[in-house]
mmCIF file of C-alpha atoms and ligand atoms in Angstrom:
data_model
loop_
_atom_site.group_PDB
_atom_site.id
_atom_site.type_symbol
_atom_site.label_atom_id
_atom_site.label_comp_id
_atom_site.label_asym_id
_atom_site.label_seq_id
_atom_site.Cartn_x
_atom_site.Cartn_y
_atom_site.Cartn_z
ATOM 1 C CA UNK A 1 0.000 0.000 0.000
ATOM 2 C CA UNK A 2 1.323 3.477 -0.879
ATOM 3 C CA UNK A 3 1.870 6.270 1.612
ATOM 4 C CA UNK A 4 -1.173 8.522 2.176
ATOM 5 C CA UNK A 5 -1.327 11.629 -0.024
ATOM 6 C CA UNK A 6 -3.713 14.522 0.404
ATOM 7 C CA UNK A 7 -4.482 17.053 -2.272
ATOM 8 C CA UNK A 8 -5.194 20.413 -0.670
ATOM 9 C CA UNK A 9 -6.703 23.371 -2.553
ATOM 10 C CA UNK A 10 -5.143 26.519 -1.099
ATOM 11 C CA UNK A 11 -6.668 29.999 -1.352
ATOM 12 C CA UNK A 12 -4.310 32.375 0.485
ATOM 13 C CA UNK A 13 -6.654 35.265 -0.368
ATOM 14 C CA UNK A 14 -5.946 38.807 0.771
ATOM 15 C CA UNK A 15 -3.892 40.828 3.235
ATOM 16 C CA UNK A 16 -2.410 38.754 6.024
ATOM 17 C CA UNK A 17 -4.024 35.651 4.504
ATOM 18 C CA UNK A 18 -1.078 35.724 2.080
ATOM 19 C CA UNK A 19 1.358 35.829 5.004
ATOM 20 C CA UNK A 20 -0.059 33.259 7.409
ATOM 21 C CA UNK A 21 -1.021 30.634 4.799
ATOM 22 C CA UNK A 22 2.504 29.590 3.696
ATOM 23 C CA UNK A 23 3.615 29.462 7.320
ATOM 24 C CA UNK A 24 0.682 27.249 8.317
ATOM 25 C CA UNK A 25 1.238 24.944 5.346
ATOM 26 C CA UNK A 26 4.934 24.644 6.201
ATOM 27 C CA UNK A 27 3.973 23.360 9.665
ATOM 28 C CA UNK A 28 1.398 20.950 8.180
ATOM 29 C CA UNK A 29 3.973 19.722 5.686
ATOM 30 C CA UNK A 30 6.663 19.260 8.357
ATOM 31 C CA UNK A 31 4.485 17.179 10.665
ATOM 32 C CA UNK A 32 2.984 15.160 7.805
ATOM 33 C CA UNK A 33 6.333 14.459 6.159
ATOM 34 C CA UNK A 34 7.730 13.041 9.407
ATOM 35 C CA UNK A 35 4.765 10.646 9.470
ATOM 36 C CA UNK A 36 5.334 9.614 5.845
ATOM 37 C CA UNK A 37 2.292 11.519 4.583
ATOM 38 C CA UNK A 38 2.440 13.670 1.462
ATOM 39 C CA UNK A 39 0.581 16.970 1.309
ATOM 40 C CA UNK A 40 0.050 18.263 -2.231
ATOM 41 C CA UNK A 41 -1.024 21.914 -2.191
ATOM 42 C CA UNK A 42 -2.647 23.413 -5.293
ATOM 43 C CA UNK A 43 -2.734 27.194 -4.883
ATOM 44 C CA UNK A 44 -5.438 29.427 -6.387
ATOM 45 C CA UNK A 45 -4.963 33.193 -6.766
ATOM 46 C CA UNK A 46 -8.553 34.125 -5.915
ATOM 47 C CA UNK A 47 -9.614 37.034 -3.733
ATOM 48 C CA UNK A 48 -9.839 40.824 -3.971
ATOM 49 C CA UNK A 49 -6.805 41.331 -6.288
ATOM 50 C CA UNK A 50 -8.324 38.785 -8.650
ATOM 51 C CA UNK A 51 -11.612 40.703 -8.408
ATOM 52 C CA UNK A 52 -9.935 43.980 -9.381
ATOM 53 C CA UNK A 53 -8.357 42.266 -12.401
ATOM 54 C CA UNK A 54 -11.299 40.181 -13.561
ATOM 55 C CA UNK A 55 -14.498 41.437 -11.904
ATOM 56 C CA UNK A 56 -14.878 38.070 -10.163
ATOM 57 C CA UNK A 57 -13.745 36.901 -6.736
ATOM 58 C CA UNK A 58 -12.808 33.501 -8.125
ATOM 59 C CA UNK A 59 -12.672 31.730 -11.479
ATOM 60 C CA UNK A 60 -16.005 30.911 -13.117
ATOM 61 C CA UNK A 61 -15.295 27.177 -12.747
ATOM 62 C CA UNK A 62 -13.765 27.525 -9.265
ATOM 63 C CA UNK A 63 -16.213 25.228 -7.505
ATOM 64 C CA UNK A 64 -15.565 22.488 -10.086
ATOM 65 C CA UNK A 65 -11.832 22.902 -9.584
ATOM 66 C CA UNK A 66 -12.160 22.653 -5.800
ATOM 67 C CA UNK A 67 -14.514 19.691 -5.856
ATOM 68 C CA UNK A 68 -11.902 16.947 -6.116
ATOM 69 C CA UNK A 69 -9.562 18.191 -3.411
ATOM 70 C CA UNK A 70 -9.369 16.395 -0.086
ATOM 71 C CA UNK A 71 -9.677 19.700 1.764
ATOM 72 C CA UNK A 72 -9.573 23.457 1.153
ATOM 73 C CA UNK A 73 -7.308 25.796 3.104
ATOM 74 C CA UNK A 74 -8.310 29.470 3.116
ATOM 75 C CA UNK A 75 -6.145 32.342 4.411
ATOM 76 C CA UNK A 76 -8.392 35.419 4.640
ATOM 77 C CA UNK A 77 -10.620 37.359 2.285
ATOM 78 C CA UNK A 78 -11.316 41.101 2.193
ATOM 79 C CA UNK A 79 -9.881 44.430 1.124
ATOM 80 C CA UNK A 80 -11.148 47.966 1.797
ATOM 81 C CA UNK A 81 -11.608 48.509 -1.965
ATOM 82 C CA UNK A 82 -14.111 45.644 -2.303
ATOM 83 C CA UNK A 83 -17.382 45.752 -0.345
ATOM 84 C CA UNK A 84 -17.496 42.957 2.233
ATOM 85 C CA UNK A 85 -20.835 41.672 0.959
ATOM 86 C CA UNK A 86 -19.176 41.094 -2.447
ATOM 87 C CA UNK A 87 -16.148 39.268 -1.094
ATOM 88 C CA UNK A 88 -18.191 37.154 1.298
ATOM 89 C CA UNK A 89 -21.095 36.362 -1.049
ATOM 90 C CA UNK A 90 -18.916 35.617 -4.061
ATOM 91 C CA UNK A 91 -16.246 33.482 -2.482
ATOM 92 C CA UNK A 92 -16.739 32.247 1.066
ATOM 93 C CA UNK A 93 -20.472 31.593 1.049
ATOM 94 C CA UNK A 94 -20.607 29.828 -2.355
ATOM 95 C CA UNK A 95 -17.942 27.402 -1.122
ATOM 96 C CA UNK A 96 -19.712 26.792 2.174
ATOM 97 C CA UNK A 97 -23.066 26.326 0.494
ATOM 98 C CA UNK A 98 -22.092 24.273 -2.572
ATOM 99 C CA UNK A 99 -20.033 21.876 -0.490
ATOM 100 C CA UNK A 100 -22.694 21.601 2.228
ATOM 101 C CA UNK A 101 -20.268 22.704 4.911
ATOM 102 C CA UNK A 102 -23.074 23.039 7.391
ATOM 103 C CA UNK A 103 -20.883 22.764 10.495
ATOM 104 C CA UNK A 104 -18.680 25.685 11.440
ATOM 105 C CA UNK A 105 -16.444 24.435 14.236
ATOM 106 C CA UNK A 106 -14.465 26.927 16.291
ATOM 107 C CA UNK A 107 -12.380 25.995 19.313
ATOM 108 C CA UNK A 108 -11.845 28.872 21.752
ATOM 109 C CA UNK A 109 -9.102 28.306 24.301
ATOM 110 C CA UNK A 110 -6.982 30.547 26.419
ATOM 111 C CA UNK A 111 -3.615 28.964 25.745
ATOM 112 C CA UNK A 112 -1.130 28.498 28.594
ATOM 113 C CA UNK A 113 1.084 31.565 28.906
ATOM 114 C CA UNK A 114 -1.248 33.892 26.995
ATOM 115 C CA UNK A 115 -2.840 36.637 29.061
ATOM 116 C CA UNK A 116 -6.447 37.234 28.086
ATOM 117 C CA UNK A 117 -8.436 40.364 28.867
ATOM 118 C CA UNK A 118 -10.404 38.802 31.738
ATOM 119 C CA UNK A 119 -8.870 39.435 35.156
ATOM 120 C CA UNK A 120 -8.075 36.449 37.380
ATOM 121 C CA UNK A 121 -9.188 33.834 34.871
ATOM 122 C CA UNK A 122 -6.627 31.032 34.527
ATOM 123 C CA UNK A 123 -6.012 29.457 31.122
ATOM 124 C CA UNK A 124 -7.764 26.235 32.111
ATOM 125 C CA UNK A 125 -11.035 28.137 32.637
ATOM 126 C CA UNK A 126 -11.464 29.063 28.979
ATOM 127 C CA UNK A 127 -11.794 25.915 26.904
ATOM 128 C CA UNK A 128 -14.883 26.104 24.733
ATOM 129 C CA UNK A 129 -15.851 24.913 21.294
ATOM 130 C CA UNK A 130 -18.666 26.399 19.231
ATOM 131 C CA UNK A 131 -20.618 24.524 16.551
ATOM 132 C CA UNK A 132 -22.228 27.189 14.430
ATOM 133 C CA UNK A 133 -24.906 26.390 11.863
ATOM 134 C CA UNK A 134 -23.247 27.357 8.604
ATOM 135 C CA UNK A 135 -25.782 26.895 5.817
ATOM 136 C CA UNK A 136 -29.039 28.705 6.591
ATOM 137 C CA UNK A 137 -30.489 30.770 9.430
ATOM 138 C CA UNK A 138 -29.965 34.509 9.367
ATOM 139 C CA UNK A 139 -27.354 34.256 6.573
ATOM 140 C CA UNK A 140 -29.571 32.355 4.120
ATOM 141 C CA UNK A 141 -29.539 35.402 1.827
ATOM 142 C CA UNK A 142 -33.303 35.558 1.481
ATOM 143 C CA UNK A 143 -34.866 38.991 1.208
ATOM 144 C CA UNK A 144 -34.824 42.084 -0.901
ATOM 145 C CA UNK A 145 -34.600 45.863 -1.066
ATOM 146 C CA UNK A 146 -37.195 48.029 -2.732
ATOM 147 C CA UNK A 147 -37.874 51.737 -3.359
ATOM 148 C CA UNK A 148 -34.144 52.406 -3.468
ATOM 149 C CA UNK A 149 -33.092 55.946 -2.732
ATOM 150 C CA UNK A 150 -36.577 57.089 -1.727
ATOM 151 C CA UNK A 151 -37.877 57.861 1.769
ATOM 152 C CA UNK A 152 -39.862 54.603 1.530
ATOM 153 C CA UNK A 153 -36.757 52.502 0.954
ATOM 154 C CA UNK A 154 -37.270 49.143 2.621
ATOM 155 C CA UNK A 155 -35.086 46.103 3.188
ATOM 156 C CA UNK A 156 -36.282 42.686 4.291
ATOM 157 C CA UNK A 157 -33.755 40.064 5.425
ATOM 158 C CA UNK A 158 -35.407 36.798 6.296
ATOM 159 C CA UNK A 159 -34.002 34.042 8.466
ATOM 160 C CA UNK A 160 -34.518 30.528 7.151
ATOM 161 C CA UNK A 161 -34.642 27.751 9.733
ATOM 162 C CA UNK A 162 -35.426 24.195 8.720
ATOM 163 C CA UNK A 163 -35.980 21.183 10.918
ATOM 164 C CA UNK A 164 -33.372 19.292 8.873
ATOM 165 C CA UNK A 165 -30.833 22.113 9.177
ATOM 166 C CA UNK A 166 -31.249 22.504 12.919
ATOM 167 C CA UNK A 167 -31.339 18.789 13.579
ATOM 168 C CA UNK A 168 -28.056 18.023 11.838
ATOM 169 C CA UNK A 169 -26.073 20.798 13.577
ATOM 170 C CA UNK A 170 -27.515 19.938 17.000
ATOM 171 C CA UNK A 171 -26.758 16.258 16.482
ATOM 172 C CA UNK A 172 -23.180 17.075 15.484
ATOM 173 C CA UNK A 173 -22.848 19.290 18.567
ATOM 174 C CA UNK A 174 -24.166 16.500 20.828
ATOM 175 C CA UNK A 175 -21.561 14.140 19.355
ATOM 176 C CA UNK A 176 -18.783 16.663 20.039
ATOM 177 C CA UNK A 177 -20.086 17.236 23.587
ATOM 178 C CA UNK A 178 -20.183 13.480 24.155
ATOM 179 C CA UNK A 179 -16.523 13.206 23.123
ATOM 180 C CA UNK A 180 -15.354 15.740 25.725
ATOM 181 C CA UNK A 181 -14.895 15.027 29.426
ATOM 182 C CA UNK A 182 -17.519 17.476 30.711
ATOM 183 C CA UNK A 183 -20.259 16.493 28.233
ATOM 184 C CA UNK A 184 -21.948 19.889 28.519
ATOM 185 C CA UNK A 185 -23.848 21.528 25.688
ATOM 186 C CA UNK A 186 -25.122 25.122 25.746
ATOM 187 C CA UNK A 187 -27.719 25.977 23.109
ATOM 188 C CA UNK A 188 -27.884 29.651 22.123
ATOM 189 C CA UNK A 189 -31.496 30.667 21.645
ATOM 190 C CA UNK A 190 -33.666 33.775 21.677
ATOM 191 C CA UNK A 191 -37.067 32.146 21.741
ATOM 192 C CA UNK A 192 -38.499 34.873 23.959
ATOM 193 C CA UNK A 193 -38.308 37.383 21.094
ATOM 194 C CA UNK A 194 -38.010 35.242 17.941
ATOM 195 C CA UNK A 195 -41.188 33.278 18.473
ATOM 196 C CA UNK A 196 -41.067 31.308 15.210
ATOM 197 C CA UNK A 197 -37.506 30.439 14.297
ATOM 198 C CA UNK A 198 -36.040 30.077 17.772
ATOM 199 C CA UNK A 199 -39.002 28.163 19.158
ATOM 200 C CA UNK A 200 -38.463 25.620 16.358
ATOM 201 C CA UNK A 201 -34.758 25.669 17.264
ATOM 202 C CA UNK A 202 -35.599 24.930 20.932
ATOM 203 C CA UNK A 203 -38.047 22.159 20.006
ATOM 204 C CA UNK A 204 -35.481 20.404 17.831
ATOM 205 C CA UNK A 205 -32.788 20.816 20.508
ATOM 206 C CA UNK A 206 -35.112 19.065 22.993
ATOM 207 C CA UNK A 207 -35.822 16.227 20.579
ATOM 208 C CA UNK A 208 -32.196 15.590 19.653
ATOM 209 C CA UNK A 209 -31.010 16.007 23.243
ATOM 210 C CA UNK A 210 -33.351 13.194 24.286
ATOM 211 C CA UNK A 211 -31.164 10.853 22.211
ATOM 212 C CA UNK A 212 -28.107 11.897 24.243
ATOM 213 C CA UNK A 213 -28.966 11.275 27.905
ATOM 214 C CA UNK A 214 -25.246 11.351 28.740
ATOM 215 C CA UNK A 215 -24.951 14.986 27.556
ATOM 216 C CA UNK A 216 -26.202 17.806 29.791
ATOM 217 C CA UNK A 217 -27.974 20.304 27.539
ATOM 218 C CA UNK A 218 -28.790 23.811 28.750
ATOM 219 C CA UNK A 219 -30.537 26.562 26.811
ATOM 220 C CA UNK A 220 -29.456 30.165 27.207
ATOM 221 C CA UNK A 221 -30.773 33.278 25.531
ATOM 222 C CA UNK A 222 -27.899 34.437 23.382
ATOM 223 C CA UNK A 223 -27.453 37.712 25.249
ATOM 224 C CA UNK A 224 -27.211 35.896 28.575
ATOM 225 C CA UNK A 225 -24.810 33.372 27.052
ATOM 226 C CA UNK A 226 -22.556 36.195 25.802
ATOM 227 C CA UNK A 227 -22.472 37.634 29.325
ATOM 228 C CA UNK A 228 -21.782 34.199 30.814
ATOM 229 C CA UNK A 229 -18.831 33.662 28.466
ATOM 230 C CA UNK A 230 -17.269 36.709 30.138
ATOM 231 C CA UNK A 231 -18.423 36.275 33.739
ATOM 232 C CA UNK A 232 -18.323 32.460 34.105
ATOM 233 C CA UNK A 233 -16.376 31.050 31.128
ATOM 234 C CA UNK A 234 -15.519 27.954 33.146
ATOM 235 C CA UNK A 235 -19.165 26.853 32.976
ATOM 236 C CA UNK A 236 -19.144 26.680 29.177
ATOM 237 C CA UNK A 237 -17.926 23.620 27.278
ATOM 238 C CA UNK A 238 -19.637 23.096 23.890
ATOM 239 C CA UNK A 239 -21.944 25.696 22.307
ATOM 240 C CA UNK A 240 -24.419 25.147 19.474
ATOM 241 C CA UNK A 241 -25.710 28.270 17.771
ATOM 242 C CA UNK A 242 -27.385 29.588 14.656
ATOM 243 C CA UNK A 243 -25.360 31.255 11.918
ATOM 244 C CA UNK A 244 -25.594 34.836 13.240
ATOM 245 C CA UNK A 245 -25.451 33.991 16.935
ATOM 246 C CA UNK A 246 -22.467 31.701 16.390
ATOM 247 C CA UNK A 247 -20.674 34.343 14.345
ATOM 248 C CA UNK A 248 -20.921 36.860 17.173
ATOM 249 C CA UNK A 249 -20.262 34.442 20.040
ATOM 250 C CA UNK A 250 -17.099 33.092 18.415
ATOM 251 C CA UNK A 251 -15.578 36.544 17.966
ATOM 252 C CA UNK A 252 -16.280 37.107 21.644
ATOM 253 C CA UNK A 253 -14.741 33.714 22.406
ATOM 254 C CA UNK A 254 -11.641 34.622 20.392
ATOM 255 C CA UNK A 255 -11.387 37.950 22.219
ATOM 256 C CA UNK A 256 -11.516 36.359 25.690
ATOM 257 C CA UNK A 257 -8.886 33.866 24.440
ATOM 258 C CA UNK A 258 -6.331 36.647 24.041
ATOM 259 C CA UNK A 259 -6.154 37.448 20.318
ATOM 260 C CA UNK A 260 -8.152 37.061 17.161
ATOM 261 C CA UNK A 261 -4.897 35.843 15.635
ATOM 262 C CA UNK A 262 -4.912 32.600 17.649
ATOM 263 C CA UNK A 263 -8.354 31.212 16.798
ATOM 264 C CA UNK A 264 -8.993 28.611 14.060
ATOM 265 C CA UNK A 265 -12.149 27.551 12.265
ATOM 266 C CA UNK A 266 -13.328 24.587 10.228
ATOM 267 C CA UNK A 267 -16.224 24.482 7.778
ATOM 268 C CA UNK A 268 -17.162 20.833 7.715
ATOM 269 C CA UNK A 269 -19.187 18.571 5.473
ATOM 270 C CA UNK A 270 -19.426 15.758 8.037
ATOM 271 C CA UNK A 271 -20.667 13.202 5.494
ATOM 272 C CA UNK A 272 -17.485 13.857 3.449
ATOM 273 C CA UNK A 273 -19.401 14.014 0.197
ATOM 274 C CA UNK A 274 -17.597 17.297 -0.481
ATOM 275 C CA UNK A 275 -14.333 18.868 0.676
ATOM 276 C CA UNK A 276 -14.301 20.732 3.985
ATOM 277 C CA UNK A 277 -12.587 24.095 4.401
ATOM 278 C CA UNK A 278 -10.179 25.226 7.108
ATOM 279 C CA UNK A 279 -9.236 28.814 7.956
ATOM 280 C CA UNK A 280 -8.108 31.091 10.764
ATOM 281 C CA UNK A 281 -11.135 33.061 11.948
ATOM 282 C CA UNK A 282 -9.471 36.457 11.576
ATOM 283 C CA UNK A 283 -9.938 38.605 8.488
ATOM 284 C CA UNK A 284 -7.351 40.102 6.153
ATOM 285 C CA UNK A 285 -6.344 42.769 8.714
ATOM 286 C CA UNK A 286 -5.369 45.482 6.201
ATOM 287 C CA UNK A 287 -3.953 47.577 9.052
ATOM 288 C CA UNK A 288 -1.033 45.193 9.578
ATOM 289 C CA UNK A 289 -0.848 43.480 6.163
ATOM 290 C CA UNK A 290 2.510 43.530 4.393
ATOM 291 C CA UNK A 291 4.556 43.953 7.570
ATOM 292 C CA UNK A 292 5.218 40.290 8.285
ATOM 293 C CA UNK A 293 3.944 40.538 11.861
ATOM 294 C CA UNK A 294 0.594 38.744 11.618
ATOM 295 C CA UNK A 295 0.132 36.005 14.165
ATOM 296 C CA UNK A 296 0.070 32.696 12.240
ATOM 297 C CA UNK A 297 -1.147 30.573 15.188
ATOM 298 C CA UNK A 298 -4.825 30.650 14.115
ATOM 299 C CA UNK A 299 -3.835 29.479 10.633
ATOM 300 C CA UNK A 300 -1.477 26.800 11.997
ATOM 301 C CA UNK A 301 -4.197 25.526 14.338
ATOM 302 C CA UNK A 302 -6.620 25.489 11.370
ATOM 303 C CA UNK A 303 -4.025 23.305 9.631
ATOM 304 C CA UNK A 304 -4.134 20.973 12.638
ATOM 305 C CA UNK A 305 -7.935 20.756 12.374
ATOM 306 C CA UNK A 306 -7.469 19.888 8.695
ATOM 307 C CA UNK A 307 -5.093 17.050 9.574
ATOM 308 C CA UNK A 308 -7.634 15.756 12.091
ATOM 309 C CA UNK A 309 -10.360 15.811 9.437
ATOM 310 C CA UNK A 310 -8.064 13.968 7.020
ATOM 311 C CA UNK A 311 -7.842 11.152 9.559
ATOM 312 C CA UNK A 312 -4.671 12.118 11.407
ATOM 313 C CA UNK A 313 -5.783 12.923 14.942
ATOM 314 C CA UNK A 314 -2.273 12.162 16.189
ATOM 315 C CA UNK A 315 -0.788 14.826 13.919
ATOM 316 C CA UNK A 316 -3.435 17.329 15.030
ATOM 317 C CA UNK A 317 -2.436 16.704 18.625
ATOM 318 C CA UNK A 318 1.255 17.112 17.820
ATOM 319 C CA UNK A 319 0.695 20.472 16.166
ATOM 320 C CA UNK A 320 -1.522 21.757 18.998
ATOM 321 C CA UNK A 321 1.045 20.611 21.567
ATOM 322 C CA UNK A 322 3.762 22.439 19.607
ATOM 323 C CA UNK A 323 1.624 25.615 19.581
ATOM 324 C CA UNK A 324 1.113 25.280 23.348
ATOM 325 C CA UNK A 325 4.855 24.883 23.883
ATOM 326 C CA UNK A 326 5.725 27.978 21.860
ATOM 327 C CA UNK A 327 3.077 30.105 23.559
ATOM 328 C CA UNK A 328 3.920 28.851 27.056
ATOM 329 C CA UNK A 329 7.622 29.466 26.474
ATOM 330 C CA UNK A 330 6.770 33.042 25.554
ATOM 331 C CA UNK A 331 9.997 33.979 23.783
ATOM 332 C CA UNK A 332 8.656 33.881 20.236
ATOM 333 C CA UNK A 333 5.447 35.869 19.956
ATOM 334 C CA UNK A 334 3.997 38.318 17.469
ATOM 335 C CA UNK A 335 3.133 41.888 18.597
ATOM 336 C CA UNK A 336 -0.598 41.153 19.122
ATOM 337 C CA UNK A 337 0.520 38.901 22.010
ATOM 338 C CA UNK A 338 3.028 41.442 23.299
ATOM 339 C CA UNK A 339 6.106 40.056 21.506
ATOM 340 C CA UNK A 340 8.376 41.215 18.721
ATOM 341 C CA UNK A 341 8.615 38.112 16.563
ATOM 342 C CA UNK A 342 7.619 37.921 12.915
ATOM 343 C CA UNK A 343 5.104 35.594 11.323
ATOM 344 C CA UNK A 344 7.965 33.491 9.951
ATOM 345 C CA UNK A 345 9.723 33.336 13.359
ATOM 346 C CA UNK A 346 6.584 31.873 14.957
ATOM 347 C CA UNK A 347 6.228 29.324 12.145
ATOM 348 C CA UNK A 348 9.829 28.186 12.611
ATOM 349 C CA UNK A 349 9.385 27.968 16.386
ATOM 350 C CA UNK A 350 6.307 25.751 15.977
ATOM 351 C CA UNK A 351 8.161 23.473 13.535
ATOM 352 C CA UNK A 352 11.068 23.227 16.006
ATOM 353 C CA UNK A 353 8.636 22.406 18.819
ATOM 354 C CA UNK A 354 7.086 19.513 16.856
ATOM 355 C CA UNK A 355 9.676 17.013 17.928
HETATM 356 P P1 ATP B 401 -13.322 40.792 8.856
HETATM 357 O O1 ATP B 401 -14.489 41.671 8.624
HETATM 358 O O2 ATP B 401 -12.894 40.045 7.640
HETATM 359 O O3 ATP B 401 -13.437 39.919 10.065
HETATM 360 P P2 ATP B 401 -11.882 42.827 10.255
HETATM 361 O O4 ATP B 401 -10.996 43.915 9.744
HETATM 362 O O5 ATP B 401 -13.129 43.166 10.976
HETATM 363 O O6 ATP B 401 -12.116 41.781 9.089
HETATM 364 P P3 ATP B 401 -9.705 41.339 11.097
HETATM 365 O O7 ATP B 401 -9.143 41.522 9.755
HETATM 366 O O8 ATP B 401 -9.805 39.969 11.588
HETATM 367 O O9 ATP B 401 -11.094 41.943 11.251
HETATM 368 O O10 ATP B 401 -8.826 42.185 12.086
HETATM 369 C C1 ATP B 401 -9.323 42.845 13.239
HETATM 370 C C2 ATP B 401 -8.104 43.370 13.997
HETATM 371 O O11 ATP B 401 -7.458 42.287 14.656
HETATM 372 C C3 ATP B 401 -7.127 43.982 13.035
HETATM 373 O O12 ATP B 401 -7.053 45.332 13.277
HETATM 374 C C4 ATP B 401 -5.819 43.292 13.284
HETATM 375 O O13 ATP B 401 -4.851 44.199 13.715
HETATM 376 C C5 ATP B 401 -6.080 42.264 14.366
HETATM 377 N N1 ATP B 401 -5.719 40.934 13.869
HETATM 378 C C6 ATP B 401 -6.514 40.079 13.182
HETATM 379 N N2 ATP B 401 -5.856 38.960 12.868
HETATM 380 C C7 ATP B 401 -4.624 39.101 13.356
HETATM 381 C C8 ATP B 401 -3.454 38.268 13.338
HETATM 382 N N3 ATP B 401 -3.437 37.068 12.742
HETATM 383 N N4 ATP B 401 -2.340 38.742 13.926
HETATM 384 C C9 ATP B 401 -2.341 39.939 14.518
HETATM 385 N N5 ATP B 401 -3.390 40.752 14.572
HETATM 386 C C10 ATP B 401 -4.531 40.353 13.993
#
C-alpha cells in the first residue's frame, strides 16, 4: 500500500491571509512528512486582487476545480476597496453552500502563557468549542430591497430555519459534547423574542437532546450566554448556535482567548461528500498586512484541524502541543501577544517544537 497523499486546494486570499497561509502549510507539511504523509497543495490566486483584475472573486469554474480536493485551506478574504458583501457572497459563502459545509467548528481556548483580557481567569477556565450552523439561518440570503433611494426605501432580510438544518447541527454538537470530558452543551437561543424560528430551534434541541442522555444540555438566551462567556467562562464547554449567533459568540470567544490571531475555524461537510474548508477566523487585517507581523497561530491551528479531518488525529495533537509549547515558552510571539517576533519566526518555532 502506498503512503497517504492529500491534495489540498489553497486559497491564500488577501492581506495577512497571504502571510499566514505559507507558514501554516509549512507546519502541516513538516508534521505530515515526518509521518510519511504527502501533502500536495494546489494554490489558487482568488480574492480581492483577482476581483480587481477580472471582476470576479474567483474563477467561473472555481467550484468544479475545488470539488476533487481532499480539503480546502483558506487564508483570509477582504480588502477595503471591495465591499465585504461582495467578497463574502462571491467566495466564502458559495464554497460553504455548494459543499454543504453546514458545520462551522471553532475551538476557543486561552492557551497556557497567553494573558487574556479577563482578570483572574486562569487558562484552564477558557476551553470552549462552538458549533455554528453554517448553511441557513440569518445568513440564508433571502430577502430584498425596494424603493431604493426614496424615503420609503425598505429592506427585508429573512431568516430561514429548517428542521433538517437545525437537527443536523444539533446532532453534530451532541456528538462533540459526548466526546469531551464534561459532556456539557449550551444551546444559544432567543425564543423569547423570535417566536417562530427560535421556538423551532428549541423544540429540535429538545428532541435531539433526548437521544443523548449522557450529555447535559442547557438553553441560554444568546445575550445571557454572551455575558456568561465573560463572567463564568468555566461553565461553558460546547456551544451550538445559529449562523448569526455563532458568528458573534465566536468573535467574543476569540477575544476572551487573548487574540483574534490565535483562533482557528473549520467548515465541515461531516458526510465527506464534499471537501471541507479550514481557515483562521481572523480577516485580512489590512492595518497590519505587508509587515510580516501577523500572528500565524490561528492558521497553523486550522491546519491541525485539517489534519484531524483527514484522519490524522495524532498529527493534530502534535501540532496543537507544539503551539502550546511555543506560547507557554513566551519567547517567540507576534506583537498582538506582546512580543516582537515575525510571522515566519513563529512558524519556525512551531516546527522546532514539533519534535
Ligand atoms: P473581517 O471583517 O474580515 O473579520 P476585520 O478587519 O473586521 O475583518 P480582522 O481583519 O480579523 O477583522 O482584524 C481585526 C483586527 O485584529 C485587526 O485590526 C488586526 O490588527 C487584528 N488581527 C486580526 N488577525 C490578526 C493576526 N493574525 N495577527 C495579529 N493581529 C490580527
